[in-house]
mmCIF file of C-alpha atoms in Angstrom:
data_model
loop_
_atom_site.group_PDB
_atom_site.id
_atom_site.type_symbol
_atom_site.label_atom_id
_atom_site.label_comp_id
_atom_site.label_asym_id
_atom_site.label_seq_id
_atom_site.Cartn_x
_atom_site.Cartn_y
_atom_site.Cartn_z
ATOM 1 C CA MET A 87 -39.104 -111.633 173.576
ATOM 2 C CA PHE A 88 -41.493 -113.775 175.606
ATOM 3 C CA GLN A 89 -38.771 -114.926 177.981
ATOM 4 C CA LYS A 90 -38.046 -111.263 178.668
ATOM 5 C CA LEU A 91 -41.756 -110.592 179.170
ATOM 6 C CA ASP A 92 -42.000 -113.447 181.688
ATOM 7 C CA GLU A 93 -39.114 -111.885 183.622
ATOM 8 C CA VAL A 94 -40.778 -108.460 183.548
ATOM 9 C CA GLU A 95 -44.039 -109.956 184.849
ATOM 10 C CA LYS A 96 -42.211 -111.690 187.717
ATOM 11 C CA ARG A 97 -40.516 -108.421 188.593
ATOM 12 C CA TYR A 98 -43.908 -106.688 188.529
ATOM 13 C CA GLU A 99 -45.330 -109.198 191.024
ATOM 14 C CA PHE A 100 -42.290 -108.705 193.265
ATOM 15 C CA LEU A 101 -42.742 -104.916 193.141
ATOM 16 C CA ASN A 102 -46.442 -105.295 193.956
ATOM 17 C CA GLU A 103 -45.471 -107.032 197.194
ATOM 18 C CA GLN A 104 -42.713 -104.566 198.018
ATOM 19 C CA ILE A 105 -44.732 -101.361 197.620
ATOM 20 C CA SER A 106 -47.357 -102.784 200.007
ATOM 21 C CA ASP A 107 -44.793 -103.860 202.603
ATOM 22 C CA PRO A 108 -44.894 -101.578 205.712
ATOM 23 C CA GLU A 109 -41.103 -101.818 206.120
ATOM 24 C CA VAL A 110 -40.531 -100.643 202.550
ATOM 25 C CA ILE A 111 -43.134 -97.889 202.896
ATOM 26 C CA ALA A 112 -41.271 -96.637 205.960
ATOM 27 C CA ASN A 113 -38.151 -96.162 203.821
ATOM 28 C CA ASN A 114 -39.363 -93.355 201.591
ATOM 29 C CA GLU A 115 -36.384 -93.431 199.213
ATOM 30 C CA VAL A 116 -36.660 -97.158 198.506
ATOM 31 C CA TRP A 117 -40.456 -97.009 198.261
ATOM 32 C CA ARG A 118 -40.301 -94.185 195.699
ATOM 33 C CA LYS A 119 -37.731 -96.132 193.676
ATOM 34 C CA TYR A 120 -39.956 -99.224 193.614
ATOM 35 C CA MET A 121 -43.047 -97.160 192.787
ATOM 36 C CA LYS A 122 -41.320 -95.589 189.797
ATOM 37 C CA GLU A 123 -40.129 -98.959 188.490
ATOM 38 C CA HIS A 124 -43.618 -100.385 189.040
ATOM 39 C CA SER A 125 -45.139 -97.521 187.076
ATOM 40 C CA ASP A 126 -42.577 -97.904 184.279
ATOM 41 C CA ILE A 127 -43.420 -101.559 183.593
ATOM 42 C CA THR A 128 -47.179 -101.549 184.290
ATOM 43 C CA ASP A 129 -48.135 -100.912 180.633
ATOM 44 C CA VAL A 130 -45.839 -103.725 179.439
ATOM 45 C CA VAL A 131 -47.272 -106.212 181.922
ATOM 46 C CA ASN A 132 -50.888 -105.277 181.156
ATOM 47 C CA LYS A 133 -50.270 -105.662 177.418
ATOM 48 C CA TYR A 134 -48.499 -109.011 177.953
ATOM 49 C CA ARG A 135 -51.431 -110.263 180.008
ATOM 50 C CA GLU A 136 -53.785 -109.150 177.243
ATOM 51 C CA TYR A 137 -51.625 -111.122 174.803
ATOM 52 C CA LYS A 138 -51.754 -114.272 176.956
ATOM 53 C CA GLN A 139 -55.507 -113.932 177.426
ATOM 54 C CA THR A 140 -55.983 -113.579 173.668
ATOM 55 C CA LYS A 141 -53.863 -116.707 173.044
ATOM 56 C CA ASN A 142 -55.954 -118.547 175.638
ATOM 57 C CA ASN A 143 -59.173 -117.389 173.972
ATOM 58 C CA ILE A 144 -57.930 -118.799 170.656
ATOM 59 C CA GLU A 145 -57.212 -122.215 172.174
ATOM 60 C CA GLU A 146 -60.615 -122.327 173.879
ATOM 61 C CA ALA A 147 -62.379 -121.340 170.647
ATOM 62 C CA LYS A 148 -60.566 -124.115 168.759
ATOM 63 C CA GLN A 149 -61.826 -126.674 171.253
ATOM 64 C CA MET A 150 -65.379 -125.341 170.983
ATOM 65 C CA LEU A 151 -65.356 -125.875 167.200
ATOM 66 C CA ASN A 152 -65.967 -129.589 167.829
ATOM 67 C CA ASP A 153 -69.344 -128.810 169.408
ATOM 68 C CA PRO A 154 -71.973 -128.453 166.599
ATOM 69 C CA GLU A 155 -74.140 -126.174 168.713
ATOM 70 C CA LEU A 156 -71.252 -123.795 169.500
ATOM 71 C CA ALA A 157 -69.263 -124.090 166.275
ATOM 72 C CA GLU A 158 -70.561 -120.863 164.681
ATOM 73 C CA LEU A 159 -70.011 -118.820 167.844
ATOM 74 C CA ALA A 160 -66.599 -120.433 168.334
ATOM 75 C CA GLN A 161 -65.538 -119.530 164.787
ATOM 76 C CA MET A 162 -66.484 -115.892 165.377
ATOM 77 C CA GLU A 163 -64.513 -115.906 168.636
ATOM 78 C CA LEU A 164 -61.563 -117.541 166.910
ATOM 79 C CA ASP A 165 -61.496 -115.052 164.022
ATOM 80 C CA GLU A 166 -61.820 -112.040 166.322
ATOM 81 C CA ASN A 167 -58.948 -113.076 168.589
ATOM 82 C CA LYS A 168 -56.698 -114.128 165.700
ATOM 83 C CA SER A 169 -57.155 -110.714 164.115
ATOM 84 C CA LYS A 170 -56.230 -108.978 167.400
ATOM 85 C CA LEU A 171 -53.037 -110.945 168.012
ATOM 86 C CA PRO A 172 -50.658 -109.309 165.451
ATOM 87 C CA GLN A 173 -51.546 -105.812 166.687
ATOM 88 C CA ILE A 174 -50.931 -106.802 170.314
ATOM 89 C CA GLU A 175 -47.567 -108.318 169.342
ATOM 90 C CA GLU A 176 -46.515 -105.076 167.619
ATOM 91 C CA GLU A 177 -47.587 -103.029 170.630
ATOM 92 C CA LEU A 178 -45.533 -105.321 172.875
ATOM 93 C CA LYS A 179 -42.431 -104.821 170.700
ATOM 94 C CA ILE A 180 -42.831 -101.062 170.962
ATOM 95 C CA LEU A 181 -43.326 -101.184 174.730
ATOM 96 C CA LEU A 182 -40.153 -103.255 175.068
ATOM 97 C CA LEU A 183 -37.998 -100.741 173.209
ATOM 98 C CA PRO A 184 -35.412 -99.170 175.542
ATOM 99 C CA LYS A 185 -36.856 -95.942 176.889
ATOM 100 C CA ASP A 186 -34.779 -92.788 176.763
ATOM 101 C CA PRO A 187 -34.084 -92.107 180.464
ATOM 102 C CA ASN A 188 -34.451 -88.388 179.826
ATOM 103 C CA ASP A 189 -37.888 -88.534 178.163
ATOM 104 C CA ASP A 190 -39.805 -87.372 181.236
ATOM 105 C CA LYS A 191 -37.410 -84.546 182.058
ATOM 106 C CA ASN A 192 -37.782 -80.803 181.594
ATOM 107 C CA VAL A 193 -35.784 -79.254 178.742
ATOM 108 C CA ILE A 194 -33.387 -76.386 178.312
ATOM 109 C CA ILE A 195 -33.652 -74.941 174.806
ATOM 110 C CA GLU A 196 -31.027 -72.659 173.301
ATOM 111 C CA ILE A 197 -31.796 -70.682 170.153
ATOM 112 C CA ARG A 198 -29.100 -68.727 168.317
ATOM 113 C CA GLY A 199 -29.275 -66.644 165.176
ATOM 114 C CA GLY A 200 -26.945 -68.032 162.498
ATOM 115 C CA ALA A 201 -26.333 -66.844 158.949
ATOM 116 C CA GLY A 202 -28.479 -63.907 157.909
ATOM 117 C CA GLY A 203 -27.801 -61.090 160.370
ATOM 118 C CA ASP A 204 -30.915 -59.206 161.482
ATOM 119 C CA GLU A 205 -33.222 -61.577 159.601
ATOM 120 C CA ALA A 206 -31.745 -64.574 161.447
ATOM 121 C CA ALA A 207 -32.267 -62.755 164.764
ATOM 122 C CA LEU A 208 -35.900 -62.047 163.852
ATOM 123 C CA PHE A 209 -36.467 -65.692 162.972
ATOM 124 C CA ALA A 210 -34.809 -66.743 166.229
ATOM 125 C CA HIS A 211 -37.488 -64.664 167.966
ATOM 126 C CA ASP A 212 -40.158 -66.419 165.874
ATOM 127 C CA LEU A 213 -38.885 -69.837 166.969
ATOM 128 C CA PHE A 214 -38.711 -68.779 170.618
ATOM 129 C CA ARG A 215 -42.327 -67.643 170.373
ATOM 130 C CA MET A 216 -43.275 -70.896 168.569
ATOM 131 C CA TYR A 217 -41.839 -73.162 171.266
ATOM 132 C CA SER A 218 -43.302 -70.963 174.013
ATOM 133 C CA MET A 219 -46.763 -71.257 172.450
ATOM 134 C CA PHE A 220 -46.343 -75.018 172.049
ATOM 135 C CA ALA A 221 -45.485 -75.217 175.748
ATOM 136 C CA GLU A 222 -48.531 -73.098 176.568
ATOM 137 C CA ARG A 223 -50.751 -75.535 174.635
ATOM 138 C CA LYS A 224 -49.342 -78.349 176.788
ATOM 139 C CA ARG A 225 -49.776 -76.243 179.949
ATOM 140 C CA TRP A 226 -46.053 -76.352 180.582
ATOM 141 C CA LYS A 227 -44.102 -73.566 182.251
ATOM 142 C CA VAL A 228 -41.580 -71.447 180.309
ATOM 143 C CA GLU A 229 -38.764 -69.649 182.141
ATOM 144 C CA ILE A 230 -36.166 -67.492 180.367
ATOM 145 C CA LEU A 231 -32.659 -68.236 181.642
ATOM 146 C CA ASN A 232 -30.631 -65.884 179.481
ATOM 147 C CA ILE A 233 -31.486 -63.621 176.549
ATOM 148 C CA ASN A 234 -29.559 -61.313 174.237
ATOM 149 C CA GLU A 235 -31.954 -59.178 172.193
ATOM 150 C CA THR A 236 -31.428 -56.905 169.198
ATOM 151 C CA GLY A 237 -32.869 -53.444 168.866
ATOM 152 C CA ILE A 238 -35.411 -54.384 166.156
ATOM 153 C CA GLY A 239 -37.304 -57.139 167.953
ATOM 154 C CA GLY A 240 -34.907 -59.959 167.184
ATOM 155 C CA ILE A 241 -32.921 -62.301 169.418
ATOM 156 C CA LYS A 242 -29.228 -63.002 169.011
ATOM 157 C CA GLU A 243 -29.526 -65.865 171.472
ATOM 158 C CA VAL A 244 -31.884 -67.099 174.145
ATOM 159 C CA SER A 245 -31.803 -69.953 176.656
ATOM 160 C CA PHE A 246 -35.040 -70.986 178.345
ATOM 161 C CA LEU A 247 -36.372 -73.805 180.485
ATOM 162 C CA ILE A 248 -39.607 -75.631 179.645
ATOM 163 C CA SER A 249 -40.958 -77.521 182.660
ATOM 164 C CA GLY A 250 -43.538 -80.235 182.087
ATOM 165 C CA LYS A 251 -43.831 -84.028 182.156
ATOM 166 C CA GLY A 252 -42.538 -85.490 178.915
ATOM 167 C CA ALA A 253 -41.174 -82.184 177.613
ATOM 168 C CA TYR A 254 -37.906 -83.737 176.474
ATOM 169 C CA SER A 255 -39.651 -86.663 174.757
ATOM 170 C CA LYS A 256 -41.642 -84.190 172.654
ATOM 171 C CA LEU A 257 -38.892 -81.709 171.833
ATOM 172 C CA LYS A 258 -35.671 -83.753 171.639
ATOM 173 C CA PHE A 259 -35.717 -83.954 167.846
ATOM 174 C CA GLU A 260 -35.812 -80.160 167.445
ATOM 175 C CA SER A 261 -32.008 -79.865 167.791
ATOM 176 C CA GLY A 262 -30.256 -78.728 164.642
ATOM 177 C CA VAL A 263 -30.246 -75.965 162.033
ATOM 178 C CA HIS A 264 -33.608 -74.431 161.103
ATOM 179 C CA ARG A 265 -33.551 -72.619 157.760
ATOM 180 C CA VAL A 266 -35.979 -69.857 156.800
ATOM 181 C CA GLN A 267 -36.690 -68.599 153.279
ATOM 182 C CA ARG A 268 -38.716 -65.395 153.138
ATOM 183 C CA VAL A 269 -38.713 -61.740 152.105
ATOM 184 C CA PRO A 270 -37.424 -59.692 155.058
ATOM 185 C CA ASP A 271 -39.467 -56.681 156.181
ATOM 186 C CA THR A 272 -36.351 -54.593 155.617
ATOM 187 C CA GLU A 273 -35.972 -55.751 151.986
ATOM 188 C CA SER A 274 -37.395 -53.132 149.653
ATOM 189 C CA SER A 275 -36.807 -55.090 146.421
ATOM 190 C CA GLY A 276 -38.834 -58.109 147.568
ATOM 191 C CA ARG A 277 -36.007 -60.615 147.225
ATOM 192 C CA ILE A 278 -36.236 -63.889 149.133
ATOM 193 C CA HIS A 279 -33.467 -64.296 151.676
ATOM 194 C CA THR A 280 -32.264 -67.519 153.250
ATOM 195 C CA SER A 281 -31.235 -67.369 156.913
ATOM 196 C CA THR A 282 -30.466 -69.971 159.541
ATOM 197 C CA VAL A 283 -31.064 -70.402 163.256
ATOM 198 C CA THR A 284 -29.496 -73.043 165.484
ATOM 199 C CA VAL A 285 -31.593 -74.846 168.092
ATOM 200 C CA ALA A 286 -30.195 -77.061 170.856
ATOM 201 C CA VAL A 287 -32.477 -79.100 173.136
ATOM 202 C CA LEU A 288 -30.923 -80.340 176.383
ATOM 203 C CA PRO A 289 -32.503 -82.358 179.212
ATOM 204 C CA GLU A 290 -32.514 -80.630 182.590
ATOM 205 C CA LEU A 291 -30.252 -82.719 184.800
ATOM 206 C CA ASP A 292 -29.468 -83.056 188.493
ATOM 207 C CA ASP A 293 -26.111 -84.153 189.892
ATOM 208 C CA VAL A 294 -27.458 -87.688 190.280
ATOM 209 C CA ASP A 295 -28.260 -87.873 186.550
ATOM 210 C CA ILE A 296 -24.664 -87.519 185.360
ATOM 211 C CA ASP A 297 -21.895 -90.071 185.863
ATOM 212 C CA PHE A 298 -19.064 -87.560 186.057
ATOM 213 C CA GLU A 299 -18.071 -84.993 188.646
ATOM 214 C CA ILE A 300 -18.007 -81.245 188.046
ATOM 215 C CA ARG A 301 -15.285 -80.065 190.403
ATOM 216 C CA ASN A 302 -15.159 -76.538 191.808
ATOM 217 C CA GLU A 303 -11.545 -76.151 190.732
ATOM 218 C CA ASP A 304 -12.571 -76.823 187.128
ATOM 219 C CA MET A 305 -14.861 -73.775 187.062
ATOM 220 C CA ARG A 306 -14.159 -70.059 186.927
ATOM 221 C CA ILE A 307 -17.175 -68.074 188.112
ATOM 222 C CA ASP A 308 -17.416 -64.387 187.173
ATOM 223 C CA THR A 309 -20.079 -61.853 188.099
ATOM 224 C CA PHE A 310 -21.260 -58.913 186.012
ATOM 225 C CA ARG A 311 -24.182 -56.535 185.731
ATOM 226 C CA ALA A 312 -27.185 -57.872 183.873
ATOM 227 C CA SER A 313 -28.150 -55.962 180.757
ATOM 228 C CA GLY A 314 -30.600 -56.127 177.914
ATOM 229 C CA ALA A 315 -32.000 -54.209 174.958
ATOM 230 C CA GLY A 316 -34.046 -51.203 175.920
ATOM 231 C CA GLY A 317 -32.794 -51.312 179.481
ATOM 232 C CA GLN A 318 -34.503 -54.588 180.311
ATOM 233 C CA HIS A 319 -33.131 -56.764 183.131
ATOM 234 C CA VAL A 320 -30.677 -54.031 184.143
ATOM 235 C CA ASN A 321 -29.418 -54.342 187.716
ATOM 236 C CA LYS A 322 -27.355 -51.947 189.786
ATOM 237 C CA THR A 323 -25.583 -54.890 191.415
ATOM 238 C CA GLU A 324 -23.482 -57.581 189.749
ATOM 239 C CA SER A 325 -26.084 -60.345 189.938
ATOM 240 C CA ALA A 326 -25.409 -61.961 186.543
ATOM 241 C CA ILE A 327 -23.218 -65.074 186.524
ATOM 242 C CA ARG A 328 -20.793 -66.405 183.939
ATOM 243 C CA ILE A 329 -19.262 -69.871 184.453
ATOM 244 C CA THR A 330 -16.285 -71.030 182.405
ATOM 245 C CA TYR A 331 -15.591 -74.745 182.483
ATOM 246 C CA LEU A 332 -11.793 -74.689 182.313
ATOM 247 C CA PRO A 333 -11.088 -78.193 180.910
ATOM 248 C CA THR A 334 -12.994 -77.400 177.689
ATOM 249 C CA GLY A 335 -13.493 -73.619 177.717
ATOM 250 C CA LEU A 336 -17.272 -74.043 177.702
ATOM 251 C CA VAL A 337 -19.063 -70.865 178.880
ATOM 252 C CA VAL A 338 -22.594 -70.465 180.259
ATOM 253 C CA GLU A 339 -24.308 -67.312 181.459
ATOM 254 C CA CYS A 340 -27.437 -66.512 183.423
ATOM 255 C CA GLN A 341 -28.725 -63.034 184.171
ATOM 256 C CA ASN A 342 -32.465 -63.450 184.292
ATOM 257 C CA GLU A 343 -32.870 -63.944 188.041
ATOM 258 C CA ARG A 344 -32.626 -61.023 190.449
ATOM 259 C CA SER A 345 -30.261 -62.709 192.896
ATOM 260 C CA GLN A 346 -26.709 -63.838 192.277
ATOM 261 C CA LEU A 347 -27.366 -67.151 194.050
ATOM 262 C CA GLN A 348 -30.343 -67.976 191.812
ATOM 263 C CA ASN A 349 -28.362 -67.102 188.708
ATOM 264 C CA LYS A 350 -25.498 -69.315 189.862
ATOM 265 C CA GLU A 351 -27.817 -72.276 190.459
ATOM 266 C CA THR A 352 -29.386 -71.827 187.032
ATOM 267 C CA ALA A 353 -25.996 -71.462 185.336
ATOM 268 C CA LEU A 354 -24.808 -74.694 186.976
ATOM 269 C CA LYS A 355 -27.945 -76.396 185.685
ATOM 270 C CA MET A 356 -27.124 -75.191 182.155
ATOM 271 C CA LEU A 357 -23.507 -76.321 182.520
ATOM 272 C CA ARG A 358 -24.551 -79.840 183.562
ATOM 273 C CA ALA A 359 -26.878 -80.070 180.564
ATOM 274 C CA LYS A 360 -24.212 -78.884 178.110
ATOM 275 C CA LEU A 361 -21.513 -81.195 179.442
ATOM 276 C CA TYR A 362 -23.952 -84.094 179.243
ATOM 277 C CA GLU A 363 -24.779 -83.128 175.645
ATOM 278 C CA GLN A 364 -21.095 -83.087 174.712
ATOM 279 C CA LYS A 365 -20.572 -86.527 176.216
ATOM 280 C CA VAL A 366 -23.595 -87.954 174.394
ATOM 281 C CA GLN A 367 -22.422 -86.465 171.073
ATOM 282 C CA GLU A 368 -18.971 -87.992 171.559
ATOM 283 C CA GLN A 369 -20.528 -91.400 172.165
ATOM 284 C CA THR A 370 -22.837 -90.969 169.169
ATOM 285 C CA ALA A 371 -19.931 -90.020 166.907
ATOM 286 C CA GLN A 372 -18.060 -93.190 167.887
ATOM 287 C CA VAL A 373 -20.865 -95.437 166.656
ATOM 288 C CA ALA A 374 -22.193 -93.194 163.872
ATOM 289 C CA GLN A 375 -20.996 -95.480 161.097
ATOM 290 C CA ASP A 376 -22.774 -98.486 162.589
ATOM 291 C CA ARG A 377 -25.939 -96.692 163.625
ATOM 292 C CA LYS A 378 -27.692 -95.238 160.596
ATOM 293 C CA THR A 379 -31.228 -95.543 161.923
ATOM 294 C CA GLN A 380 -31.520 -92.487 164.135
ATOM 295 C CA VAL A 381 -33.857 -89.669 163.105
ATOM 296 C CA GLY A 382 -31.257 -87.139 164.169
ATOM 297 C CA SER A 383 -28.088 -87.142 166.189
ATOM 298 C CA GLY A 384 -28.853 -83.791 167.778
ATOM 299 C CA ASP A 385 -25.850 -82.333 165.987
ATOM 300 C CA ARG A 386 -26.262 -78.571 165.894
ATOM 301 C CA SER A 387 -24.705 -78.415 162.427
ATOM 302 C CA GLU A 388 -27.312 -80.717 160.877
ATOM 303 C CA LYS A 389 -29.885 -78.883 158.734
ATOM 304 C CA ILE A 390 -33.147 -80.431 159.840
ATOM 305 C CA ARG A 391 -35.975 -78.173 158.669
ATOM 306 C CA THR A 392 -36.853 -75.465 156.153
ATOM 307 C CA TYR A 393 -39.556 -72.827 156.640
ATOM 308 C CA ASN A 394 -40.465 -71.578 153.144
ATOM 309 C CA PHE A 395 -42.772 -68.577 153.552
ATOM 310 C CA PRO A 396 -43.617 -67.946 149.861
ATOM 311 C CA GLN A 397 -44.948 -71.504 149.600
ATOM 312 C CA GLY A 398 -46.336 -71.584 153.154
ATOM 313 C CA ARG A 399 -44.384 -74.821 153.622
ATOM 314 C CA ILE A 400 -42.472 -76.360 156.513
ATOM 315 C CA THR A 401 -40.351 -79.345 155.450
ATOM 316 C CA ASP A 402 -38.480 -81.644 157.801
ATOM 317 C CA HIS A 403 -35.606 -83.107 155.778
ATOM 318 C CA ARG A 404 -35.029 -86.124 158.040
ATOM 319 C CA ILE A 405 -38.434 -87.666 157.352
ATOM 320 C CA ASN A 406 -39.333 -85.805 154.124
ATOM 321 C CA LEU A 407 -42.539 -84.463 155.637
ATOM 322 C CA SER A 408 -44.004 -81.149 154.464
ATOM 323 C CA ILE A 409 -46.781 -79.283 156.259
ATOM 324 C CA TYR A 410 -48.572 -76.379 154.594
ATOM 325 C CA GLN A 411 -49.829 -74.624 157.706
ATOM 326 C CA MET A 412 -47.187 -71.947 158.327
ATOM 327 C CA GLU A 413 -49.246 -69.660 160.575
ATOM 328 C CA ASN A 414 -50.583 -72.493 162.735
ATOM 329 C CA PHE A 415 -47.140 -74.068 162.964
ATOM 330 C CA LEU A 416 -45.462 -70.859 164.130
ATOM 331 C CA ASN A 417 -48.299 -70.434 166.623
ATOM 332 C CA GLY A 418 -47.215 -73.650 168.344
ATOM 333 C CA ASP A 419 -49.233 -76.285 166.484
ATOM 334 C CA LEU A 420 -46.310 -78.723 166.275
ATOM 335 C CA ASP A 421 -47.976 -82.009 167.192
ATOM 336 C CA GLU A 422 -48.230 -83.425 163.664
ATOM 337 C CA MET A 423 -44.519 -82.889 163.019
ATOM 338 C CA ILE A 424 -43.401 -84.048 166.461
ATOM 339 C CA ASP A 425 -45.567 -87.187 166.346
ATOM 340 C CA ALA A 426 -44.220 -88.045 162.877
ATOM 341 C CA LEU A 427 -40.619 -87.700 164.082
ATOM 342 C CA ASN A 428 -41.234 -89.910 167.115
ATOM 343 C CA THR A 429 -43.082 -92.504 165.015
ATOM 344 C CA GLN A 430 -40.250 -92.653 162.483
ATOM 345 C CA ASP A 431 -37.644 -92.986 165.218
ATOM 346 C CA MET A 432 -39.623 -95.822 166.798
ATOM 347 C CA ALA A 433 -40.079 -97.597 163.450
ATOM 348 C CA LEU A 434 -36.362 -97.406 162.683
ATOM 349 C CA LYS A 435 -35.469 -98.797 166.102
ATOM 350 C CA LEU A 436 -37.870 -101.701 165.584
ATOM 351 C CA GLN A 437 -36.391 -102.310 162.139
ATOM 352 C CA SER A 438 -32.842 -102.368 163.466
ATOM 353 C CA GLY A 439 -33.793 -104.515 166.444
ATOM 354 C CA GLU A 440 -32.529 -101.976 169.007
#
């Protein structure tokens, strides 16, 4: 680990020189690249320097123990620095874990009603509202890309973009099946129904983020008139866009923007994200037997969480955590759950030596 840290520190010093070099500054693309790398390793280098300083303090305190007049002070200094060292070492291990390259990206979230008919559609609306309120708490921007509503206030499916630094790092473990247990408003006998909603969380990607080409001849692009429940988003022109990716039959739609060009750009963004997701899932499946430490694979068929209304309980089955704050949770207070998921994922990676 320390050999790697020495290499990182040398790289940091090199980057310090480069980002101050007038020739590099004049090349905006190279300068931005170096600045990003410099920013990415600054925390590691600062923590490593704190570690080395603490080790140095311990050695100096040991030498001072031989001086009768300074022995008591030296022992205090020695004990304090020795107690700090294990914590610094753990923090260094965490900082050295490979960072998900998508963590700082915006996210595209897709929510679809599953088993349960109207009740599933109503819960899909609840989850859309929940993630929108979470984004609002973080002062992130929410933009609906495509929505298919029911006539009773539910959502058959919705795709929306959340823009904000670190959005993907916070929401990436939300992919999977969310199960709700509650008495529907339409149920006169008061029986508890179980319904499911599927959530997919995808990083927003540019062409440069994917290592495969999406060729024009592999896409069929159709236009149609936008529509929505209650006459919402209805256009007189065919501004809505549907893209079919011919090699796999994957279909994406966007009808939220007023212009055909904007809808096409957004649909292409969704297509890139979905194709990337498929590729990642294929890679994950290939090593699934060897890699048992992940909190969740992002598989849409994996039941990850239950919302039990009679008990006021939200349980995440991957980490066996239950929270009894249903109203607050559905109003976007997700930090406790999200932090627990990220902590568990980090702990498992440390345990497996990834």
